[in-house]
């Protein structure tokens, strides 16, 4: 039996959060689509299985279900929200649409002592989000807890390690949610809390060496956190058999290329091959305004420039990529392969064609963003590198609404620099998940030096988030926003107005394009 918990995804917005919370408790968890086969699960033989929530109803004609044989595998199972209802439905209980939706905080009343809710006090606050509820509990189950609106807020099988909760233990609003998940992993699945970055780093370095053996790896990087940590762990494993290529697209932040060169020289002592392709990218993007077309052009040109450098550097048997676990999860939805991945992401087969051997090493593919930073700490990387704000693959191209020109890039770079400088100066940078400026091709009337002006607008976007999946705008002091606005308008020609984006995600996204 493997030492991991597998989470079956039924489309819940909180599925990734379940995995993150379990990993924070030092137990390893992975997410699979609900449609995983009985045979595949039998091969993996996980220590435990969690059925996520989801937006569906078990009584719908096209309801998502699992192979009934999974319940007989003698693997501990925990159903959350839809997962609870599915357990009920597939054990001949009854679920119906409630006349009263239960959304938000509720008080949990423990009905029977049990290992799942061990140490949880009566009236603990839990977070509900459901329209359906159990009407008739299966005969083989017993009620473990209730709320004022849910008589079966937690249930357990009488003889098997199968449990279900109507609430969401993975969200912060459930006060003792992590304790419940820990009880499942520790008391029910009998797992040891040995998932940590030190063990991961040691194991991953050894794994890379075993896969690559005496061959060489080619890594294309952006200078962001993910690619820098990828470069560091690959170099720890392979030394001089790693070649790093950085393509300067001309769409980078102010002084970005110089800083990337400095980091590789001063921090890592890793040779870096820089490709100056600014003119190529700007020429290809001339007159292009559609954001998806921009992404496609940038992605294609990046691959072409990377291929040229790869040919120059000679044969490499493996390609390194900084793929994160969120990218892996995003590639598979509950209904099959996702079509929503942005087109600038490297398609594996296209990249494989760049090198003769065509094999890919993805050291970070099991990690979330915060775990990547923790890995970087374990590898001794500086704080200033690990906690830089995320930067999109297409660069400033998707932060200029409309056509990309040298002048607009220059204006945007300077505005972005001013914003970042002031965030550092006022000690706000570490409180923000992501902060940047957006160039708007909208001209507005202004008055500067007793003269009417008709110039462009800069929008500021600053958000707080745990993982980028959801976010809220940063509630910064008006005095700070006013200072940044004044600096941008006073120091940058062609700008006479600054606005602040106060949208959350969802419904908005963090980036504008």
mmCIF file with all atom_site columns, N, CA, C and O in Angstrom, residues 441-469:
data_model
loop_
_atom_site.group_PDB
_atom_site.id
_atom_site.type_symbol
_atom_site.label_atom_id
_atom_site.label_alt_id
_atom_site.label_comp_id
_atom_site.label_asym_id
_atom_site.label_entity_id
_atom_site.label_seq_id
_atom_site.pdbx_PDB_ins_code
_atom_site.Cartn_x
_atom_site.Cartn_y
_atom_site.Cartn_z
_atom_site.occupancy
_atom_site.B_iso_or_equiv
_atom_site.pdbx_formal_charge
_atom_site.auth_seq_id
_atom_site.auth_comp_id
_atom_site.auth_asym_id
_atom_site.auth_atom_id
_atom_site.pdbx_PDB_model_num
ATOM 1   N N  . UNK A 1 441 ? -5.262 51.492 -23.692 1.00 0.00 ? 441 UNK A N  1
ATOM 2   C CA . UNK A 1 441 ? -5.255 52.360 -24.881 1.00 0.00 ? 441 UNK A CA 1
ATOM 3   C C  . UNK A 1 441 ? -6.478 53.275 -24.893 1.00 0.00 ? 441 UNK A C  1
ATOM 4   O O  . UNK A 1 441 ? -7.162 53.425 -25.903 1.00 0.00 ? 441 UNK A O  1
ATOM 5   N N  . UNK A 1 442 ? -6.740 53.874 -23.740 1.00 0.00 ? 442 UNK A N  1
ATOM 6   C CA . UNK A 1 442 ? -7.889 54.758 -23.578 1.00 0.00 ? 442 UNK A CA 1
ATOM 7   C C  . UNK A 1 442 ? -7.365 56.140 -23.234 1.00 0.00 ? 442 UNK A C  1
ATOM 8   O O  . UNK A 1 442 ? -6.644 56.304 -22.254 1.00 0.00 ? 442 UNK A O  1
ATOM 9   N N  . UNK A 1 443 ? -7.711 57.112 -24.042 1.00 0.00 ? 443 UNK A N  1
ATOM 10  C CA . UNK A 1 443 ? -7.226 58.468 -23.783 1.00 0.00 ? 443 UNK A CA 1
ATOM 11  C C  . UNK A 1 443 ? -8.301 59.272 -23.064 1.00 0.00 ? 443 UNK A C  1
ATOM 12  O O  . UNK A 1 443 ? -9.477 59.224 -23.414 1.00 0.00 ? 443 UNK A O  1
ATOM 13  N N  . UNK A 1 444 ? -7.856 59.988 -22.031 1.00 0.00 ? 444 UNK A N  1
ATOM 14  C CA . UNK A 1 444 ? -8.788 60.805 -21.255 1.00 0.00 ? 444 UNK A CA 1
ATOM 15  C C  . UNK A 1 444 ? -8.262 62.221 -21.146 1.00 0.00 ? 444 UNK A C  1
ATOM 16  O O  . UNK A 1 444 ? -7.060 62.474 -21.272 1.00 0.00 ? 444 UNK A O  1
ATOM 17  N N  . UNK A 1 445 ? -9.164 63.126 -20.853 1.00 0.00 ? 445 UNK A N  1
ATOM 18  C CA . UNK A 1 445 ? -8.808 64.539 -20.732 1.00 0.00 ? 445 UNK A CA 1
ATOM 19  C C  . UNK A 1 445 ? -8.190 64.797 -19.363 1.00 0.00 ? 445 UNK A C  1
ATOM 20  O O  . UNK A 1 445 ? -8.647 64.270 -18.343 1.00 0.00 ? 445 UNK A O  1
ATOM 21  N N  . UNK A 1 446 ? -7.138 65.596 -19.336 1.00 0.00 ? 446 UNK A N  1
ATOM 22  C CA . UNK A 1 446 ? -6.511 65.990 -18.088 1.00 0.00 ? 446 UNK A CA 1
ATOM 23  C C  . UNK A 1 446 ? -6.034 67.435 -18.183 1.00 0.00 ? 446 UNK A C  1
ATOM 24  O O  . UNK A 1 446 ? -6.128 68.061 -19.248 1.00 0.00 ? 446 UNK A O  1
ATOM 25  N N  . UNK A 1 447 ? -5.542 67.937 -17.064 1.00 0.00 ? 447 UNK A N  1
ATOM 26  C CA . UNK A 1 447 ? -4.984 69.294 -17.028 1.00 0.00 ? 447 UNK A CA 1
ATOM 27  C C  . UNK A 1 447 ? -3.612 69.204 -16.387 1.00 0.00 ? 447 UNK A C  1
ATOM 28  O O  . UNK A 1 447 ? -3.471 68.773 -15.243 1.00 0.00 ? 447 UNK A O  1
ATOM 29  N N  . UNK A 1 448 ? -2.584 69.595 -17.125 1.00 0.00 ? 448 UNK A N  1
ATOM 30  C CA . UNK A 1 448 ? -1.219 69.561 -16.605 1.00 0.00 ? 448 UNK A CA 1
ATOM 31  C C  . UNK A 1 448 ? -0.542 70.866 -16.969 1.00 0.00 ? 448 UNK A C  1
ATOM 32  O O  . UNK A 1 448 ? -0.432 71.215 -18.139 1.00 0.00 ? 448 UNK A O  1
ATOM 33  N N  . UNK A 1 449 ? -0.138 71.642 -15.943 1.00 0.00 ? 449 UNK A N  1
ATOM 34  C CA . UNK A 1 449 ? 0.516  72.926 -16.193 1.00 0.00 ? 449 UNK A CA 1
ATOM 35  C C  . UNK A 1 449 ? -0.385 73.904 -16.917 1.00 0.00 ? 449 UNK A C  1
ATOM 36  O O  . UNK A 1 449 ? 0.043  74.593 -17.846 1.00 0.00 ? 449 UNK A O  1
ATOM 37  N N  . UNK A 1 450 ? -1.652 73.964 -16.488 1.00 0.00 ? 450 UNK A N  1
ATOM 38  C CA . UNK A 1 450 ? -2.642 74.871 -17.074 1.00 0.00 ? 450 UNK A CA 1
ATOM 39  C C  . UNK A 1 450 ? -2.996 74.522 -18.512 1.00 0.00 ? 450 UNK A C  1
ATOM 40  O O  . UNK A 1 450 ? -3.624 75.320 -19.213 1.00 0.00 ? 450 UNK A O  1
ATOM 41  N N  . UNK A 1 451 ? -2.559 73.363 -18.974 1.00 0.00 ? 451 UNK A N  1
ATOM 42  C CA . UNK A 1 451 ? -2.896 72.946 -20.337 1.00 0.00 ? 451 UNK A CA 1
ATOM 43  C C  . UNK A 1 451 ? -3.754 71.686 -20.297 1.00 0.00 ? 451 UNK A C  1
ATOM 44  O O  . UNK A 1 451 ? -3.561 70.817 -19.461 1.00 0.00 ? 451 UNK A O  1
ATOM 45  N N  . UNK A 1 452 ? -4.695 71.623 -21.234 1.00 0.00 ? 452 UNK A N  1
ATOM 46  C CA . UNK A 1 452 ? -5.488 70.402 -21.373 1.00 0.00 ? 452 UNK A CA 1
ATOM 47  C C  . UNK A 1 452 ? -4.618 69.322 -22.017 1.00 0.00 ? 452 UNK A C  1
ATOM 48  O O  . UNK A 1 452 ? -3.853 69.596 -22.939 1.00 0.00 ? 452 UNK A O  1
ATOM 49  N N  . UNK A 1 453 ? -4.756 68.133 -21.494 1.00 0.00 ? 453 UNK A N  1
ATOM 50  C CA . UNK A 1 453 ? -4.023 67.003 -22.081 1.00 0.00 ? 453 UNK A CA 1
ATOM 51  C C  . UNK A 1 453 ? -5.027 65.937 -22.501 1.00 0.00 ? 453 UNK A C  1
ATOM 52  O O  . UNK A 1 453 ? -6.164 65.886 -22.019 1.00 0.00 ? 453 UNK A O  1
ATOM 53  N N  . UNK A 1 454 ? -4.580 65.087 -23.394 1.00 0.00 ? 454 UNK A N  1
ATOM 54  C CA . UNK A 1 454 ? -5.418 63.966 -23.852 1.00 0.00 ? 454 UNK A CA 1
ATOM 55  C C  . UNK A 1 454 ? -4.490 62.763 -23.969 1.00 0.00 ? 454 UNK A C  1
ATOM 56  O O  . UNK A 1 454 ? -3.888 62.523 -25.015 1.00 0.00 ? 454 UNK A O  1
ATOM 57  N N  . UNK A 1 455 ? -4.325 62.048 -22.843 1.00 0.00 ? 455 UNK A N  1
ATOM 58  C CA . UNK A 1 455 ? -3.306 61.006 -22.762 1.00 0.00 ? 455 UNK A CA 1
ATOM 59  C C  . UNK A 1 455 ? -3.882 59.681 -22.267 1.00 0.00 ? 455 UNK A C  1
ATOM 60  O O  . UNK A 1 455 ? -5.076 59.570 -21.973 1.00 0.00 ? 455 UNK A O  1
ATOM 61  N N  . UNK A 1 456 ? -3.000 58.698 -22.158 1.00 0.00 ? 456 UNK A N  1
ATOM 62  C CA . UNK A 1 456 ? -3.420 57.338 -21.815 1.00 0.00 ? 456 UNK A CA 1
ATOM 63  C C  . UNK A 1 456 ? -3.567 57.099 -20.303 1.00 0.00 ? 456 UNK A C  1
ATOM 64  O O  . UNK A 1 456 ? -3.194 57.940 -19.491 1.00 0.00 ? 456 UNK A O  1
ATOM 65  N N  . UNK A 1 457 ? -4.106 55.926 -19.996 1.00 0.00 ? 457 UNK A N  1
ATOM 66  C CA . UNK A 1 457 ? -4.425 55.543 -18.618 1.00 0.00 ? 457 UNK A CA 1
ATOM 67  C C  . UNK A 1 457 ? -3.591 54.330 -18.202 1.00 0.00 ? 457 UNK A C  1
ATOM 68  O O  . UNK A 1 457 ? -3.385 53.411 -18.996 1.00 0.00 ? 457 UNK A O  1
ATOM 69  N N  . UNK A 1 458 ? -3.115 54.349 -16.962 1.00 0.00 ? 458 UNK A N  1
ATOM 70  C CA . UNK A 1 458 ? -2.474 53.176 -16.359 1.00 0.00 ? 458 UNK A CA 1
ATOM 71  C C  . UNK A 1 458 ? -3.405 52.634 -15.278 1.00 0.00 ? 458 UNK A C  1
ATOM 72  O O  . UNK A 1 458 ? -3.890 53.390 -14.430 1.00 0.00 ? 458 UNK A O  1
ATOM 73  N N  . UNK A 1 459 ? -3.676 51.335 -15.318 1.00 0.00 ? 459 UNK A N  1
ATOM 74  C CA . UNK A 1 459 ? -4.448 50.667 -14.260 1.00 0.00 ? 459 UNK A CA 1
ATOM 75  C C  . UNK A 1 459 ? -3.478 49.915 -13.359 1.00 0.00 ? 459 UNK A C  1
ATOM 76  O O  . UNK A 1 459 ? -2.535 49.282 -13.840 1.00 0.00 ? 459 UNK A O  1
ATOM 77  N N  . UNK A 1 460 ? -3.697 49.984 -12.069 1.00 0.00 ? 460 UNK A N  1
ATOM 78  C CA . UNK A 1 460 ? -2.891 49.239 -11.098 1.00 0.00 ? 460 UNK A CA 1
ATOM 79  C C  . UNK A 1 460 ? -3.696 48.032 -10.629 1.00 0.00 ? 460 UNK A C  1
ATOM 80  O O  . UNK A 1 460 ? -4.886 48.143 -10.332 1.00 0.00 ? 460 UNK A O  1
ATOM 81  N N  . UNK A 1 461 ? -3.035 46.888 -10.567 1.00 0.00 ? 461 UNK A N  1
ATOM 82  C CA . UNK A 1 461 ? -3.667 45.652 -10.098 1.00 0.00 ? 461 UNK A CA 1
ATOM 83  C C  . UNK A 1 461 ? -2.821 45.080 -8.973  1.00 0.00 ? 461 UNK A C  1
ATOM 84  O O  . UNK A 1 461 ? -1.637 44.771 -9.177  1.00 0.00 ? 461 UNK A O  1
ATOM 85  N N  . UNK A 1 462 ? -3.389 44.971 -7.769  1.00 0.00 ? 462 UNK A N  1
ATOM 86  C CA . UNK A 1 462 ? -2.685 44.382 -6.632  1.00 0.00 ? 462 UNK A CA 1
ATOM 87  C C  . UNK A 1 462 ? -3.657 43.465 -5.903  1.00 0.00 ? 462 UNK A C  1
ATOM 88  O O  . UNK A 1 462 ? -4.753 43.896 -5.522  1.00 0.00 ? 462 UNK A O  1
ATOM 89  N N  . UNK A 1 463 ? -3.275 42.196 -5.728  1.00 0.00 ? 463 UNK A N  1
ATOM 90  C CA . UNK A 1 463 ? -4.182 41.228 -5.129  1.00 0.00 ? 463 UNK A CA 1
ATOM 91  C C  . UNK A 1 463 ? -3.511 40.452 -4.009  1.00 0.00 ? 463 UNK A C  1
ATOM 92  O O  . UNK A 1 463 ? -2.289 40.284 -3.983  1.00 0.00 ? 463 UNK A O  1
ATOM 93  N N  . UNK A 1 464 ? -4.333 39.981 -3.088  1.00 0.00 ? 464 UNK A N  1
ATOM 94  C CA . UNK A 1 464 ? -3.882 39.064 -2.040  1.00 0.00 ? 464 UNK A CA 1
ATOM 95  C C  . UNK A 1 464 ? -4.466 37.690 -2.346  1.00 0.00 ? 464 UNK A C  1
ATOM 96  O O  . UNK A 1 464 ? -5.583 37.572 -2.857  1.00 0.00 ? 464 UNK A O  1
ATOM 97  N N  . UNK A 1 465 ? -3.696 36.653 -2.058  1.00 0.00 ? 465 UNK A N  1
ATOM 98  C CA . UNK A 1 465 ? -4.134 35.297 -2.369  1.00 0.00 ? 465 UNK A CA 1
ATOM 99  C C  . UNK A 1 465 ? -3.238 34.306 -1.648  1.00 0.00 ? 465 UNK A C  1
ATOM 100 O O  . UNK A 1 465 ? -2.135 34.657 -1.203  1.00 0.00 ? 465 UNK A O  1
ATOM 101 N N  . UNK A 1 466 ? -3.696 33.055 -1.515  1.00 0.00 ? 466 UNK A N  1
ATOM 102 C CA . UNK A 1 466 ? -2.860 31.987 -0.977  1.00 0.00 ? 466 UNK A CA 1
ATOM 103 C C  . UNK A 1 466 ? -2.155 31.232 -2.089  1.00 0.00 ? 466 UNK A C  1
ATOM 104 O O  . UNK A 1 466 ? -1.023 30.801 -1.948  1.00 0.00 ? 466 UNK A O  1
ATOM 105 N N  . UNK A 1 467 ? -2.850 31.031 -3.208  1.00 0.00 ? 467 UNK A N  1
ATOM 106 C CA . UNK A 1 467 ? -2.287 30.192 -4.272  1.00 0.00 ? 467 UNK A CA 1
ATOM 107 C C  . UNK A 1 467 ? -2.617 30.670 -5.677  1.00 0.00 ? 467 UNK A C  1
ATOM 108 O O  . UNK A 1 467 ? -2.287 30.001 -6.646  1.00 0.00 ? 467 UNK A O  1
ATOM 109 N N  . UNK A 1 468 ? -3.277 31.826 -5.791  1.00 0.00 ? 468 UNK A N  1
ATOM 110 C CA . UNK A 1 468 ? -3.616 32.349 -7.107  1.00 0.00 ? 468 UNK A CA 1
ATOM 111 C C  . UNK A 1 468 ? -4.904 31.796 -7.677  1.00 0.00 ? 468 UNK A C  1
ATOM 112 O O  . UNK A 1 468 ? -5.397 32.282 -8.701  1.00 0.00 ? 468 UNK A O  1
ATOM 113 N N  . UNK A 1 469 ? -5.494 30.779 -7.031  1.00 0.00 ? 469 UNK A N  1
ATOM 114 C CA . UNK A 1 469 ? -6.740 30.199 -7.541  1.00 0.00 ? 469 UNK A CA 1
ATOM 115 C C  . UNK A 1 469 ? -7.914 31.147 -7.303  1.00 0.00 ? 469 UNK A C  1
ATOM 116 O O  . UNK A 1 469 ? -8.811 31.265 -8.128  1.00 0.00 ? 469 UNK A O  1
#
